Amino acid sequence: MAYVITSPCGAEKAAECVEVCPVECIEPGDDQFYINPDICIDCGACVSVCPVDAIYHEDEVPDDEIEYVDLARKFFGI
Ligand code: SF4
């Protein structure tokens, strides 16, 4: 399991999450940041610093944002 960055990131791309992640598993894509699900340790530190509330635990991603689970996996070639 991992945390997932969803669509609000695309309008903001703020990067606070990158700075707080203890395992440096958040990387920039063209349109948004992505969390590497193989490296994320589920600490939740990125959630509270996201100014647009774009980050959810994989189990709690809203139905209309579920595609972002696969987008992160594809971004990292998983
Ligand atoms: Fe990094 Fe923790 Fe967020 Fe996972 S939950 S992306 S380890 S800050």
PDB file of C-alpha atoms and ligand atoms in Angstrom:
ATOM      1  CA  MET A   1       0.000   0.000   0.000  1.00  0.00           C
ATOM      2  CA  ALA A   2       1.034   3.592  -0.547  1.00  0.00           C
ATOM      3  CA  TYR A   3      -0.186   7.122  -0.675  1.00  0.00           C
ATOM      4  CA  VAL A   4      -1.384   8.514  -4.012  1.00  0.00           C
ATOM      5  CA  ILE A   5      -1.331  12.046  -5.451  1.00  0.00           C
ATOM      6  CA  THR A   6      -4.532  12.972  -7.286  1.00  0.00           C
ATOM      7  CA  SER A   7      -5.778  15.627  -9.724  1.00  0.00           C
ATOM      8  CA  PRO A   8      -5.633  18.788  -7.549  1.00  0.00           C
ATOM      9  CA  CYS A   9      -1.823  18.521  -7.757  1.00  0.00           C
ATOM     10  CA  GLY A  10      -1.992  19.334 -11.462  1.00  0.00           C
ATOM     11  CA  ALA A  11      -3.122  22.894 -10.796  1.00  0.00           C
ATOM     12  CA  GLU A  12      -0.695  23.504  -7.944  1.00  0.00           C
ATOM     13  CA  LYS A  13       2.427  21.307  -8.116  1.00  0.00           C
ATOM     14  CA  ALA A  14       3.549  22.902  -4.867  1.00  0.00           C
ATOM     15  CA  ALA A  15       6.321  20.436  -3.863  1.00  0.00           C
ATOM     16  CA  GLU A  16       5.926  20.745  -0.080  1.00  0.00           C
ATOM     17  CA  CYS A  17       5.371  16.986  -0.113  1.00  0.00           C
ATOM     18  CA  VAL A  18       8.759  16.381  -1.712  1.00  0.00           C
ATOM     19  CA  GLU A  19      10.476  18.276   1.093  1.00  0.00           C
ATOM     20  CA  VAL A  20       8.854  16.325   3.941  1.00  0.00           C
ATOM     21  CA  CYS A  21       9.017  12.798   2.538  1.00  0.00           C
ATOM     22  CA  PRO A  22      11.555  10.866   4.667  1.00  0.00           C
ATOM     23  CA  VAL A  23      12.313   8.327   1.936  1.00  0.00           C
ATOM     24  CA  GLU A  24      12.433  10.720  -1.050  1.00  0.00           C
ATOM     25  CA  CYS A  25       9.879   8.739  -3.029  1.00  0.00           C
ATOM     26  CA  ILE A  26       8.012  11.710  -4.567  1.00  0.00           C
ATOM     27  CA  GLU A  27       9.159  12.712  -8.042  1.00  0.00           C
ATOM     28  CA  PRO A  28       8.001  15.403 -10.480  1.00  0.00           C
ATOM     29  CA  GLY A  29       6.183  14.448 -13.661  1.00  0.00           C
ATOM     30  CA  ASP A  30       5.186  16.799 -16.469  1.00  0.00           C
ATOM     31  CA  ASP A  31       1.784  17.595 -14.967  1.00  0.00           C
ATOM     32  CA  GLN A  32       1.993  16.647 -11.295  1.00  0.00           C
ATOM     33  CA  PHE A  33       4.104  14.910  -8.651  1.00  0.00           C
ATOM     34  CA  TYR A  34       3.979  11.144  -8.239  1.00  0.00           C
ATOM     35  CA  ILE A  35       4.613   8.870  -5.241  1.00  0.00           C
ATOM     36  CA  ASN A  36       6.592   5.694  -5.902  1.00  0.00           C
ATOM     37  CA  PRO A  37       4.351   3.010  -4.343  1.00  0.00           C
ATOM     38  CA  ASP A  38       7.248   0.587  -3.990  1.00  0.00           C
ATOM     39  CA  ILE A  39       9.191   2.995  -1.781  1.00  0.00           C
ATOM     40  CA  CYS A  40       6.474   4.877   0.164  1.00  0.00           C
ATOM     41  CA  ILE A  41       6.442   3.766   3.807  1.00  0.00           C
ATOM     42  CA  ASP A  42       2.890   5.001   4.495  1.00  0.00           C
ATOM     43  CA  CYS A  43       4.011   7.579   7.047  1.00  0.00           C
ATOM     44  CA  GLY A  44       1.403  10.147   5.965  1.00  0.00           C
ATOM     45  CA  ALA A  45       3.722  13.142   6.386  1.00  0.00           C
ATOM     46  CA  CYS A  46       2.973  14.431   2.886  1.00  0.00           C
ATOM     47  CA  VAL A  47      -0.795  14.572   3.432  1.00  0.00           C
ATOM     48  CA  SER A  48      -0.915  17.436   5.912  1.00  0.00           C
ATOM     49  CA  VAL A  49       1.503  19.678   4.007  1.00  0.00           C
ATOM     50  CA  CYS A  50      -0.311  19.455   0.658  1.00  0.00           C
ATOM     51  CA  PRO A  51      -2.019  22.851   0.149  1.00  0.00           C
ATOM     52  CA  VAL A  52      -4.665  21.398  -2.175  1.00  0.00           C
ATOM     53  CA  ASP A  53      -5.453  18.144  -0.293  1.00  0.00           C
ATOM     54  CA  ALA A  54      -4.400  16.048  -3.276  1.00  0.00           C
ATOM     55  CA  ILE A  55      -2.878  13.124  -1.352  1.00  0.00           C
ATOM     56  CA  TYR A  56      -4.844  10.097  -0.176  1.00  0.00           C
ATOM     57  CA  HIS A  57      -4.009   6.685   1.163  1.00  0.00           C
ATOM     58  CA  GLU A  58      -4.454   4.145  -1.623  1.00  0.00           C
ATOM     59  CA  ASP A  59      -7.440   2.651   0.210  1.00  0.00           C
ATOM     60  CA  GLU A  60      -9.149   6.039   0.482  1.00  0.00           C
ATOM     61  CA  VAL A  61      -8.739   7.538  -2.983  1.00  0.00           C
ATOM     62  CA  PRO A  62     -12.151   8.930  -4.096  1.00  0.00           C
ATOM     63  CA  ASP A  63     -13.854   6.930  -6.842  1.00  0.00           C
ATOM     64  CA  ASP A  64     -13.517   9.750  -9.369  1.00  0.00           C
ATOM     65  CA  GLU A  65      -9.758   9.930  -8.741  1.00  0.00           C
ATOM     66  CA  ILE A  66      -9.035   6.192  -8.796  1.00  0.00           C
ATOM     67  CA  GLU A  67      -7.172   6.407 -12.123  1.00  0.00           C
ATOM     68  CA  TYR A  68      -4.324   8.137 -10.268  1.00  0.00           C
ATOM     69  CA  VAL A  69      -3.412   4.881  -8.527  1.00  0.00           C
ATOM     70  CA  ASP A  70      -2.521   3.371 -11.907  1.00  0.00           C
ATOM     71  CA  LEU A  71      -0.986   6.586 -13.221  1.00  0.00           C
ATOM     72  CA  ALA A  72       1.577   6.511 -10.406  1.00  0.00           C
ATOM     73  CA  ARG A  73       2.418   2.885 -11.116  1.00  0.00           C
ATOM     74  CA  LYS A  74       2.844   3.609 -14.814  1.00  0.00           C
ATOM     75  CA  PHE A  75       5.015   6.651 -14.090  1.00  0.00           C
ATOM     76  CA  PHE A  76       7.459   4.441 -12.186  1.00  0.00           C
ATOM     77  CA  GLY A  77       7.169   1.529 -14.640  1.00  0.00           C
ATOM     78  CA  ILE A  78       5.588  -0.778 -12.053  1.00  0.00           C
TER      79      ILE A  78
HETATM   80 FE1  SF4 B   1       6.664   9.906   1.504  1.00  0.00          FE
HETATM   81 FE2  SF4 B   1       5.395   9.287   3.780  1.00  0.00          FE
HETATM   82 FE3  SF4 B   1       4.065  10.550   1.818  1.00  0.00          FE
HETATM   83 FE4  SF4 B   1       4.800   7.986   1.493  1.00  0.00          FE
HETATM   84  S1  SF4 B   1       3.310   8.785   2.999  1.00  0.00           S
HETATM   85  S2  SF4 B   1       5.016   9.641  -0.009  1.00  0.00           S
HETATM   86  S3  SF4 B   1       6.759   7.953   2.603  1.00  0.00           S
HETATM   87  S4  SF4 B   1       5.781  11.378   3.005  1.00  0.00           S
END
